[in-house]
mmCIF file of C-alpha atoms and ligand atoms in Angstrom:
data_model
loop_
_atom_site.group_PDB
_atom_site.id
_atom_site.type_symbol
_atom_site.label_atom_id
_atom_site.label_comp_id
_atom_site.label_asym_id
_atom_site.label_seq_id
_atom_site.Cartn_x
_atom_site.Cartn_y
_atom_site.Cartn_z
ATOM 1 C CA MET B 1 -269.219 20.031 165.556
ATOM 2 C CA ALA B 2 -270.002 20.357 161.836
ATOM 3 C CA GLU B 3 -271.668 23.337 160.241
ATOM 4 C CA ARG B 4 -275.225 22.380 159.285
ATOM 5 C CA ILE B 5 -275.761 23.103 155.572
ATOM 6 C CA ASP B 6 -279.225 24.644 155.417
ATOM 7 C CA GLY B 7 -280.777 23.413 152.163
ATOM 8 C CA LYS B 8 -284.163 24.834 153.044
ATOM 9 C CA ALA B 9 -282.797 28.380 153.302
ATOM 10 C CA ARG B 10 -280.604 28.011 150.208
ATOM 11 C CA ALA B 11 -283.537 26.615 148.184
ATOM 12 C CA ALA B 12 -285.710 29.581 149.239
ATOM 13 C CA MET B 13 -282.979 31.973 148.034
ATOM 14 C CA LEU B 14 -282.652 30.111 144.753
ATOM 15 C CA ARG B 15 -286.429 30.246 144.204
ATOM 16 C CA GLU B 16 -286.330 34.006 144.841
ATOM 17 C CA ASP B 17 -283.560 34.388 142.249
ATOM 18 C CA VAL B 18 -285.613 32.349 139.782
ATOM 19 C CA ALA B 19 -288.721 34.479 140.454
ATOM 20 C CA ALA B 20 -286.678 37.635 139.769
ATOM 21 C CA GLY B 21 -285.382 36.052 136.538
ATOM 22 C CA VAL B 22 -288.925 35.140 135.498
ATOM 23 C CA GLN B 23 -290.042 38.742 136.016
ATOM 24 C CA THR B 24 -287.082 40.093 134.017
ATOM 25 C CA LEU B 25 -287.857 37.707 131.139
ATOM 26 C CA PHE B 26 -291.537 38.658 131.219
ATOM 27 C CA ASP B 27 -290.816 42.403 131.284
ATOM 28 C CA ALA B 28 -288.436 42.091 128.319
ATOM 29 C CA THR B 29 -290.385 39.644 126.162
ATOM 30 C CA GLY B 30 -293.896 39.078 127.532
ATOM 31 C CA VAL B 31 -293.011 35.390 127.901
ATOM 32 C CA ARG B 32 -293.695 33.449 131.091
ATOM 33 C CA PRO B 33 -291.846 30.143 131.523
ATOM 34 C CA GLY B 34 -294.250 27.211 131.230
ATOM 35 C CA LEU B 35 -293.715 23.967 133.143
ATOM 36 C CA THR B 36 -295.930 20.955 132.466
ATOM 37 C CA VAL B 37 -295.804 17.904 134.681
ATOM 38 C CA VAL B 38 -297.289 14.594 133.542
ATOM 39 C CA ILE B 39 -298.229 12.177 136.308
ATOM 40 C CA ILE B 40 -299.520 8.659 135.789
ATOM 41 C CA GLY B 41 -301.396 6.749 138.481
ATOM 42 C CA GLU B 42 -302.160 7.536 142.094
ATOM 43 C CA ASP B 43 -298.867 6.980 143.965
ATOM 44 C CA PRO B 44 -299.405 9.194 147.063
ATOM 45 C CA ALA B 45 -295.745 10.321 147.375
ATOM 46 C CA SER B 46 -295.662 11.321 143.688
ATOM 47 C CA GLN B 47 -298.970 13.181 144.068
ATOM 48 C CA VAL B 48 -297.580 15.234 146.974
ATOM 49 C CA TYR B 49 -294.366 15.935 145.104
ATOM 50 C CA VAL B 50 -296.221 17.036 141.961
ATOM 51 C CA ARG B 51 -298.538 19.305 143.983
ATOM 52 C CA ASN B 52 -295.486 20.954 145.586
ATOM 53 C CA LYS B 53 -293.861 21.459 142.195
ATOM 54 C CA GLY B 54 -297.015 23.133 140.871
ATOM 55 C CA ARG B 55 -297.350 25.368 143.931
ATOM 56 C CA MET B 56 -293.727 26.508 143.846
ATOM 57 C CA ALA B 57 -293.751 26.998 140.070
ATOM 58 C CA GLU B 58 -296.752 29.309 140.369
ATOM 59 C CA ALA B 59 -295.179 31.175 143.284
ATOM 60 C CA ALA B 60 -292.134 31.856 141.081
ATOM 61 C CA GLY B 61 -294.368 33.282 138.325
ATOM 62 C CA PHE B 62 -294.417 30.274 135.997
ATOM 63 C CA VAL B 63 -297.384 28.995 134.031
ATOM 64 C CA SER B 64 -297.776 25.586 135.644
ATOM 65 C CA ASN B 65 -299.882 22.725 134.253
ATOM 66 C CA THR B 66 -300.369 19.139 135.332
ATOM 67 C CA HIS B 67 -301.656 16.257 133.177
ATOM 68 C CA ARG B 68 -303.064 13.518 135.399
ATOM 69 C CA LEU B 69 -303.387 10.186 133.585
ATOM 70 C CA PRO B 70 -304.821 6.874 134.826
ATOM 71 C CA ALA B 71 -302.396 4.071 135.777
ATOM 72 C CA ASP B 72 -303.548 1.985 132.786
ATOM 73 C CA VAL B 73 -302.968 4.717 130.175
ATOM 74 C CA PRO B 74 -301.513 3.109 127.002
ATOM 75 C CA GLU B 75 -297.895 4.069 126.298
ATOM 76 C CA ALA B 76 -298.935 5.347 122.853
ATOM 77 C CA ASP B 77 -301.340 7.858 124.454
ATOM 78 C CA LEU B 78 -298.617 9.136 126.780
ATOM 79 C CA LEU B 79 -296.213 9.526 123.838
ATOM 80 C CA ALA B 80 -298.891 11.441 121.895
ATOM 81 C CA ILE B 81 -299.296 13.858 124.835
ATOM 82 C CA ILE B 82 -295.535 14.391 124.943
ATOM 83 C CA ASP B 83 -295.544 15.087 121.182
ATOM 84 C CA ASP B 84 -298.212 17.764 121.716
ATOM 85 C CA LEU B 85 -296.234 19.338 124.559
ATOM 86 C CA ASN B 86 -293.046 19.289 122.455
ATOM 87 C CA ALA B 87 -294.910 21.226 119.740
ATOM 88 C CA ASP B 88 -296.443 23.764 122.150
ATOM 89 C CA ASP B 89 -294.325 26.946 122.256
ATOM 90 C CA SER B 90 -295.846 28.014 125.592
ATOM 91 C CA VAL B 91 -294.404 24.888 127.263
ATOM 92 C CA HIS B 92 -290.700 25.288 128.026
ATOM 93 C CA GLY B 93 -290.225 22.429 130.470
ATOM 94 C CA ILE B 94 -291.772 18.934 130.427
ATOM 95 C CA LEU B 95 -291.426 16.559 133.317
ATOM 96 C CA VAL B 96 -292.843 13.045 133.445
ATOM 97 C CA GLN B 97 -293.054 11.991 137.074
ATOM 98 C CA LEU B 98 -291.272 8.685 137.733
ATOM 99 C CA PRO B 99 -291.714 5.838 138.480
ATOM 100 C CA LEU B 100 -293.946 4.849 135.554
ATOM 101 C CA PRO B 101 -296.275 1.805 135.586
ATOM 102 C CA ASP B 102 -294.651 -1.459 134.468
ATOM 103 C CA HIS B 103 -296.318 -1.541 131.031
ATOM 104 C CA ILE B 104 -294.617 1.744 130.051
ATOM 105 C CA ASP B 105 -290.943 1.880 129.103
ATOM 106 C CA ASP B 106 -289.203 4.719 131.000
ATOM 107 C CA ARG B 107 -286.445 5.208 128.426
ATOM 108 C CA THR B 108 -288.873 5.417 125.474
ATOM 109 C CA VAL B 109 -290.911 8.048 127.301
ATOM 110 C CA ILE B 110 -287.954 10.123 128.528
ATOM 111 C CA ASN B 111 -286.344 10.109 125.105
ATOM 112 C CA ARG B 112 -289.581 11.267 123.464
ATOM 113 C CA ILE B 113 -289.295 14.618 125.323
ATOM 114 C CA ASP B 114 -287.585 17.351 123.292
ATOM 115 C CA PRO B 115 -284.088 17.472 124.883
ATOM 116 C CA ASP B 116 -284.389 21.267 125.059
ATOM 117 C CA LYS B 117 -287.556 20.887 127.188
ATOM 118 C CA ASP B 118 -286.127 18.032 129.290
ATOM 119 C CA VAL B 119 -285.797 20.015 132.527
ATOM 120 C CA ASP B 120 -285.210 16.806 134.523
ATOM 121 C CA GLY B 121 -282.028 16.263 132.503
ATOM 122 C CA PHE B 122 -282.775 12.555 131.984
ATOM 123 C CA HIS B 123 -282.864 12.484 128.142
ATOM 124 C CA THR B 124 -279.961 10.585 126.607
ATOM 125 C CA VAL B 125 -278.889 13.755 124.792
ATOM 126 C CA ASN B 126 -278.618 15.679 128.071
ATOM 127 C CA VAL B 127 -276.785 12.789 129.727
ATOM 128 C CA GLY B 128 -274.311 12.956 126.820
ATOM 129 C CA ARG B 129 -274.016 16.728 127.029
ATOM 130 C CA LEU B 130 -273.175 16.531 130.737
ATOM 131 C CA SER B 131 -270.715 13.736 130.115
ATOM 132 C CA ILE B 132 -268.688 15.698 127.544
ATOM 133 C CA GLY B 133 -269.072 19.131 129.132
ATOM 134 C CA LEU B 134 -271.641 20.697 126.800
ATOM 135 C CA ASP B 135 -274.312 23.017 128.111
ATOM 136 C CA GLY B 136 -277.575 21.130 128.630
ATOM 137 C CA PHE B 137 -279.945 20.200 131.418
ATOM 138 C CA VAL B 138 -278.490 18.576 134.516
ATOM 139 C CA PRO B 139 -280.646 16.379 136.794
ATOM 140 C CA CYS B 140 -282.063 18.521 139.585
ATOM 141 C CA THR B 141 -280.932 16.597 142.671
ATOM 142 C CA PRO B 142 -277.206 16.448 141.850
ATOM 143 C CA LEU B 143 -277.402 20.037 140.612
ATOM 144 C CA GLY B 144 -278.788 20.983 144.031
ATOM 145 C CA CYS B 145 -276.035 19.019 145.781
ATOM 146 C CA LEU B 146 -273.362 20.880 143.810
ATOM 147 C CA ASP B 147 -274.964 24.209 144.683
ATOM 148 C CA LEU B 148 -274.910 23.308 148.389
ATOM 149 C CA LEU B 149 -271.294 22.178 148.169
ATOM 150 C CA LYS B 150 -270.267 25.426 146.501
ATOM 151 C CA HIS B 151 -272.162 27.489 149.073
ATOM 152 C CA SER B 152 -270.616 25.532 151.920
ATOM 153 C CA GLY B 153 -267.249 26.813 150.714
ATOM 154 C CA ALA B 154 -265.756 23.311 150.517
ATOM 155 C CA PRO B 155 -262.668 23.369 148.295
ATOM 156 C CA LEU B 156 -263.456 21.196 145.278
ATOM 157 C CA THR B 157 -260.374 21.353 143.072
ATOM 158 C CA GLY B 158 -258.191 18.350 143.821
ATOM 159 C CA ALA B 159 -260.518 17.071 146.548
ATOM 160 C CA HIS B 160 -261.308 13.369 146.710
ATOM 161 C CA ALA B 161 -265.068 12.996 146.244
ATOM 162 C CA VAL B 162 -266.630 9.639 147.076
ATOM 163 C CA ILE B 163 -270.174 9.167 145.815
ATOM 164 C CA VAL B 164 -272.012 6.201 147.273
ATOM 165 C CA GLY B 165 -274.679 5.165 144.741
ATOM 166 C CA ARG B 166 -274.485 4.892 140.954
ATOM 167 C CA SER B 167 -278.046 5.626 139.827
ATOM 168 C CA ASN B 168 -278.697 7.518 136.609
ATOM 169 C CA ILE B 169 -280.615 10.223 138.461
ATOM 170 C CA VAL B 170 -278.187 10.946 141.301
ATOM 171 C CA GLY B 171 -274.868 9.065 141.517
ATOM 172 C CA LYS B 172 -273.658 9.181 137.908
ATOM 173 C CA PRO B 173 -274.574 12.817 137.141
ATOM 174 C CA MET B 174 -273.125 13.840 140.535
ATOM 175 C CA ALA B 175 -269.863 12.194 139.494
ATOM 176 C CA ALA B 176 -269.838 14.067 136.173
ATOM 177 C CA LEU B 177 -270.493 17.391 137.928
ATOM 178 C CA LEU B 178 -267.745 16.889 140.501
ATOM 179 C CA LEU B 179 -265.294 15.747 137.837
ATOM 180 C CA ALA B 180 -266.007 18.982 135.975
ATOM 181 C CA GLU B 181 -265.192 20.808 139.238
ATOM 182 C CA HIS B 182 -261.786 19.086 139.212
ATOM 183 C CA CYS B 183 -262.475 16.660 142.049
ATOM 184 C CA THR B 184 -260.911 13.220 141.958
ATOM 185 C CA VAL B 185 -264.066 11.125 141.871
ATOM 186 C CA THR B 186 -264.752 7.615 143.120
ATOM 187 C CA ILE B 187 -268.191 6.054 142.668
ATOM 188 C CA ALA B 188 -269.105 3.324 145.126
ATOM 189 C CA HIS B 189 -272.059 0.909 145.008
ATOM 190 C CA SER B 190 -273.398 -2.279 146.527
ATOM 191 C CA ARG B 191 -270.456 -4.375 145.276
ATOM 192 C CA THR B 192 -267.734 -2.010 146.488
ATOM 193 C CA ARG B 193 -265.225 -3.663 148.807
ATOM 194 C CA ASP B 194 -264.586 -2.090 152.208
ATOM 195 C CA LEU B 195 -266.869 0.868 151.718
ATOM 196 C CA ALA B 196 -266.059 2.191 155.198
ATOM 197 C CA ALA B 197 -262.334 2.494 154.427
ATOM 198 C CA LEU B 198 -263.086 4.147 151.079
ATOM 199 C CA CYS B 199 -265.438 6.680 152.671
ATOM 200 C CA ARG B 200 -262.747 7.567 155.242
ATOM 201 C CA THR B 201 -260.596 8.850 152.343
ATOM 202 C CA ALA B 202 -263.312 11.268 151.129
ATOM 203 C CA ASP B 203 -262.937 15.034 151.433
ATOM 204 C CA ILE B 204 -266.412 15.226 149.882
ATOM 205 C CA LEU B 205 -268.781 12.394 150.721
ATOM 206 C CA VAL B 206 -272.095 12.140 148.862
ATOM 207 C CA ALA B 207 -274.504 9.432 150.019
ATOM 208 C CA ALA B 208 -277.254 8.474 147.550
ATOM 209 C CA VAL B 209 -278.202 4.951 148.547
ATOM 210 C CA GLY B 210 -281.592 4.702 150.230
ATOM 211 C CA ARG B 211 -280.387 2.838 153.370
ATOM 212 C CA PRO B 212 -281.118 4.585 156.666
ATOM 213 C CA GLY B 213 -277.968 5.393 158.611
ATOM 214 C CA LEU B 214 -275.686 3.243 156.400
ATOM 215 C CA ILE B 215 -272.837 5.723 156.829
ATOM 216 C CA SER B 216 -271.849 6.109 160.453
ATOM 217 C CA GLY B 217 -269.604 8.779 161.947
ATOM 218 C CA ASP B 218 -266.514 6.563 161.984
ATOM 219 C CA TRP B 219 -266.758 6.316 158.151
ATOM 220 C CA VAL B 220 -266.340 10.090 157.892
ATOM 221 C CA LYS B 221 -262.932 11.715 157.497
ATOM 222 C CA GLU B 222 -262.177 14.513 159.970
ATOM 223 C CA GLY B 223 -263.061 17.817 158.242
ATOM 224 C CA ALA B 224 -264.998 16.266 155.325
ATOM 225 C CA THR B 225 -268.083 17.798 153.760
ATOM 226 C CA VAL B 226 -271.005 15.365 153.767
ATOM 227 C CA ILE B 227 -274.010 15.591 151.452
ATOM 228 C CA ASP B 228 -276.805 13.193 152.364
ATOM 229 C CA VAL B 229 -279.217 12.604 149.475
ATOM 230 C CA GLY B 230 -280.981 9.654 151.083
ATOM 231 C CA ILE B 231 -284.632 9.981 152.043
ATOM 232 C CA ASN B 232 -285.771 7.062 154.170
ATOM 233 C CA ARG B 233 -288.963 6.804 156.199
ATOM 234 C CA ILE B 234 -288.429 4.799 159.363
ATOM 235 C CA ASP B 235 -290.597 3.698 162.240
ATOM 236 C CA ALA B 236 -290.459 6.224 165.094
ATOM 237 C CA GLY B 237 -292.654 4.220 167.467
ATOM 238 C CA GLU B 238 -296.222 4.864 168.612
ATOM 239 C CA GLY B 239 -297.441 4.382 165.031
ATOM 240 C CA LYS B 240 -295.398 7.339 163.803
ATOM 241 C CA THR B 241 -292.672 7.544 161.161
ATOM 242 C CA ARG B 242 -289.844 9.990 160.559
ATOM 243 C CA LEU B 243 -287.481 10.831 157.697
ATOM 244 C CA VAL B 244 -283.785 10.056 157.968
ATOM 245 C CA GLY B 245 -280.911 10.090 155.516
ATOM 246 C CA ASP B 246 -278.277 7.533 154.580
ATOM 247 C CA VAL B 247 -275.833 9.113 157.023
ATOM 248 C CA ASP B 248 -276.085 8.877 160.794
ATOM 249 C CA PHE B 249 -276.245 12.648 161.297
ATOM 250 C CA GLU B 250 -275.326 12.840 164.997
ATOM 251 C CA SER B 251 -272.120 10.812 164.798
ATOM 252 C CA ALA B 252 -271.090 12.147 161.352
ATOM 253 C CA ALA B 253 -271.520 15.744 162.545
ATOM 254 C CA GLN B 254 -268.865 15.076 165.239
ATOM 255 C CA ARG B 255 -266.219 14.630 162.531
ATOM 256 C CA ALA B 256 -267.394 16.465 159.404
ATOM 257 C CA ALA B 257 -266.689 20.141 158.757
ATOM 258 C CA ALA B 258 -270.119 20.554 157.190
ATOM 259 C CA ILE B 259 -273.103 18.273 156.662
ATOM 260 C CA THR B 260 -276.616 18.397 155.222
ATOM 261 C CA PRO B 261 -279.473 17.321 157.513
ATOM 262 C CA VAL B 262 -282.431 15.157 156.454
ATOM 263 C CA PRO B 263 -284.959 16.640 156.138
ATOM 264 C CA GLY B 264 -283.992 20.203 155.243
ATOM 265 C CA GLY B 265 -280.814 19.510 153.262
ATOM 266 C CA VAL B 266 -280.777 18.234 149.690
ATOM 267 C CA GLY B 267 -284.541 17.597 149.483
ATOM 268 C CA PRO B 268 -285.734 21.219 149.101
ATOM 269 C CA MET B 269 -283.037 21.914 146.498
ATOM 270 C CA THR B 270 -284.523 19.534 143.931
ATOM 271 C CA ILE B 271 -287.641 21.580 143.136
ATOM 272 C CA ALA B 272 -285.658 24.853 143.290
ATOM 273 C CA CYS B 273 -283.259 23.451 140.658
ATOM 274 C CA LEU B 274 -286.195 22.241 138.568
ATOM 275 C CA LEU B 275 -287.501 25.813 138.475
ATOM 276 C CA SER B 276 -284.033 27.091 137.643
ATOM 277 C CA ASN B 277 -283.765 24.574 134.763
ATOM 278 C CA THR B 278 -287.193 25.614 133.454
ATOM 279 C CA LEU B 279 -286.278 29.307 133.476
ATOM 280 C CA LYS B 280 -283.115 28.385 131.574
ATOM 281 C CA ALA B 281 -285.199 26.420 129.030
ATOM 282 C CA ALA B 282 -287.515 29.417 128.518
ATOM 283 C CA LYS B 283 -284.581 31.786 128.024
ATOM 284 C CA ARG B 284 -282.947 29.434 125.541
ATOM 285 C CA ALA B 285 -286.213 29.014 123.604
ATOM 286 C CA ARG B 286 -286.583 32.790 123.506
ATOM 287 C CA GLY B 287 -283.002 33.105 122.252
ATOM 288 C CA ARG B 288 -283.707 30.608 119.453
ATOM 289 C CA ALA B 289 -286.968 32.378 118.530
ATOM 290 C CA SER B 290 -285.266 35.775 118.278
ATOM 291 C CA GLN B 291 -282.556 34.327 116.018
ATOM 292 C CA SER B 292 -285.008 32.744 113.564
HETATM 293 P P1 NDP X 301 -281.242 3.806 143.535
HETATM 294 O O1 NDP X 301 -281.943 2.737 144.287
HETATM 295 O O2 NDP X 301 -281.520 3.984 142.088
HETATM 296 O O3 NDP X 301 -279.666 3.598 143.705
HETATM 297 C C1 NDP X 301 -279.111 3.274 144.937
HETATM 298 C C2 NDP X 301 -277.635 3.057 144.781
HETATM 299 O O4 NDP X 301 -277.111 2.708 146.057
HETATM 300 C C3 NDP X 301 -277.268 1.920 143.835
HETATM 301 O O5 NDP X 301 -276.202 2.319 143.007
HETATM 302 C C4 NDP X 301 -276.859 0.786 144.745
HETATM 303 O O6 NDP X 301 -275.833 -0.038 144.226
HETATM 304 C C5 NDP X 301 -276.297 1.538 145.928
HETATM 305 N N1 NDP X 301 -276.355 0.748 147.143
HETATM 306 C C6 NDP X 301 -277.404 0.050 147.636
HETATM 307 N N2 NDP X 301 -277.064 -0.555 148.801
HETATM 308 C C7 NDP X 301 -275.782 -0.256 149.034
HETATM 309 C C8 NDP X 301 -274.863 -0.593 150.056
HETATM 310 N N3 NDP X 301 -275.218 -1.365 151.095
HETATM 311 N N4 NDP X 301 -273.611 -0.100 149.970
HETATM 312 C C9 NDP X 301 -273.245 0.686 148.936
HETATM 313 N N5 NDP X 301 -274.070 1.050 147.941
HETATM 314 C C10 NDP X 301 -275.323 0.581 147.983
HETATM 315 O O7 NDP X 301 -281.536 5.141 144.362
HETATM 316 P P2 NDP X 301 -281.546 6.683 143.918
HETATM 317 O O8 NDP X 301 -280.211 7.104 143.433
HETATM 318 O O9 NDP X 301 -282.736 6.962 143.093
HETATM 319 O O10 NDP X 301 -281.831 7.355 145.338
HETATM 320 C C11 NDP X 301 -280.926 7.189 146.427
HETATM 321 C C12 NDP X 301 -281.528 7.843 147.655
HETATM 322 O O11 NDP X 301 -281.698 9.228 147.407
HETATM 323 C C13 NDP X 301 -282.924 7.333 148.038
HETATM 324 O O12 NDP X 301 -283.039 7.366 149.453
HETATM 325 C C14 NDP X 301 -283.856 8.348 147.437
HETATM 326 O O13 NDP X 301 -285.088 8.444 148.136
HETATM 327 C C15 NDP X 301 -283.042 9.601 147.594
HETATM 328 N N6 NDP X 301 -283.367 10.633 146.614
HETATM 329 C C16 NDP X 301 -283.604 11.892 147.061
HETATM 330 C C17 NDP X 301 -283.913 12.899 146.193
HETATM 331 C C18 NDP X 301 -284.125 14.265 146.735
HETATM 332 O O14 NDP X 301 -283.587 14.647 147.716
HETATM 333 N N7 NDP X 301 -284.904 15.091 146.132
HETATM 334 C C19 NDP X 301 -284.053 12.666 144.745
HETATM 335 C C20 NDP X 301 -283.657 11.325 144.349
HETATM 336 C C21 NDP X 301 -283.364 10.353 145.266
HETATM 337 P P3 NDP X 301 -276.057 -1.004 142.948
HETATM 338 O O15 NDP X 301 -276.039 -0.087 141.757
HETATM 339 O O16 NDP X 301 -274.885 -1.908 143.003
HETATM 340 O O17 NDP X 301 -277.380 -1.677 143.147
#
């Protein structure tokens, strides 16, 4: 039976480390890291997520602010707010909650954020930095997955990592991170032929698809480490729903050496890594200020 990788516990430890780092920075410089989240519209899931970010940022000692904008806000107004945040020295991290309404272009908005305040790691400059191995900001979910993999003790060098999903926010940055860890990386997607056979060759299997239970136990190599990024809400009968991943946990756990559950695996790591990125942004800004 696989070891259960406890993302909830690891995320709590990471948040404690960040809080200690925030205190050290404050004691040395009087600076508190500032994180500002911009949310557009009333999407209930985004509202919950943004509230959690704010709560955890404050608990770690950050200055946390949220700009709530109506769903019909003109793109130009949103860009003007980002310009103001870019110019504000007390703001070290800026995050625009996705998805954005249809009349706003995601790429224009993301690329308006100062890359050194882009704590989501979505700016083209940070994507480029990750791709060529420069220090920058790495998207929080794959960063959290890598942290869990390292803490699980899975050998990475030379391992075959199969990542199912090629999104810009999970699959592609996960591939770049694992390549940098000397894995041999394969990225699979909806057009991949014989996905089951490919997955059976994976020492590290990362599922980031959004299809409940797509990966069953017989797709998992004996002794593999499985990271399940998927968050899917399914009908649990009697008018209730429950969260499941992309991997069928029960059958995969029979073969894997270690596996993340859903919930309680990758999910909690995302906000913890966001806080870690924001502390890093504040330290880097402080470093630049002391040099000038
Ligand atoms: P996207 O929808 O952007 O990407 C999904 C990827 O899965 C695509 O590359 C798609 O292929 C591929 N795919 C779809 N169907 C299949 C299939 N049948 N076989 C193989 N590949 C398939 O999703 P995201 O990357 O944004 O998110 C993936 C999952 O992770 C979701 O469940 C999401 O909720 C969750 N998530 C969790 C986070 C967290 O834990 N904090 C954060 C972000 C996401 P193609 O490119 O060919 O269409």
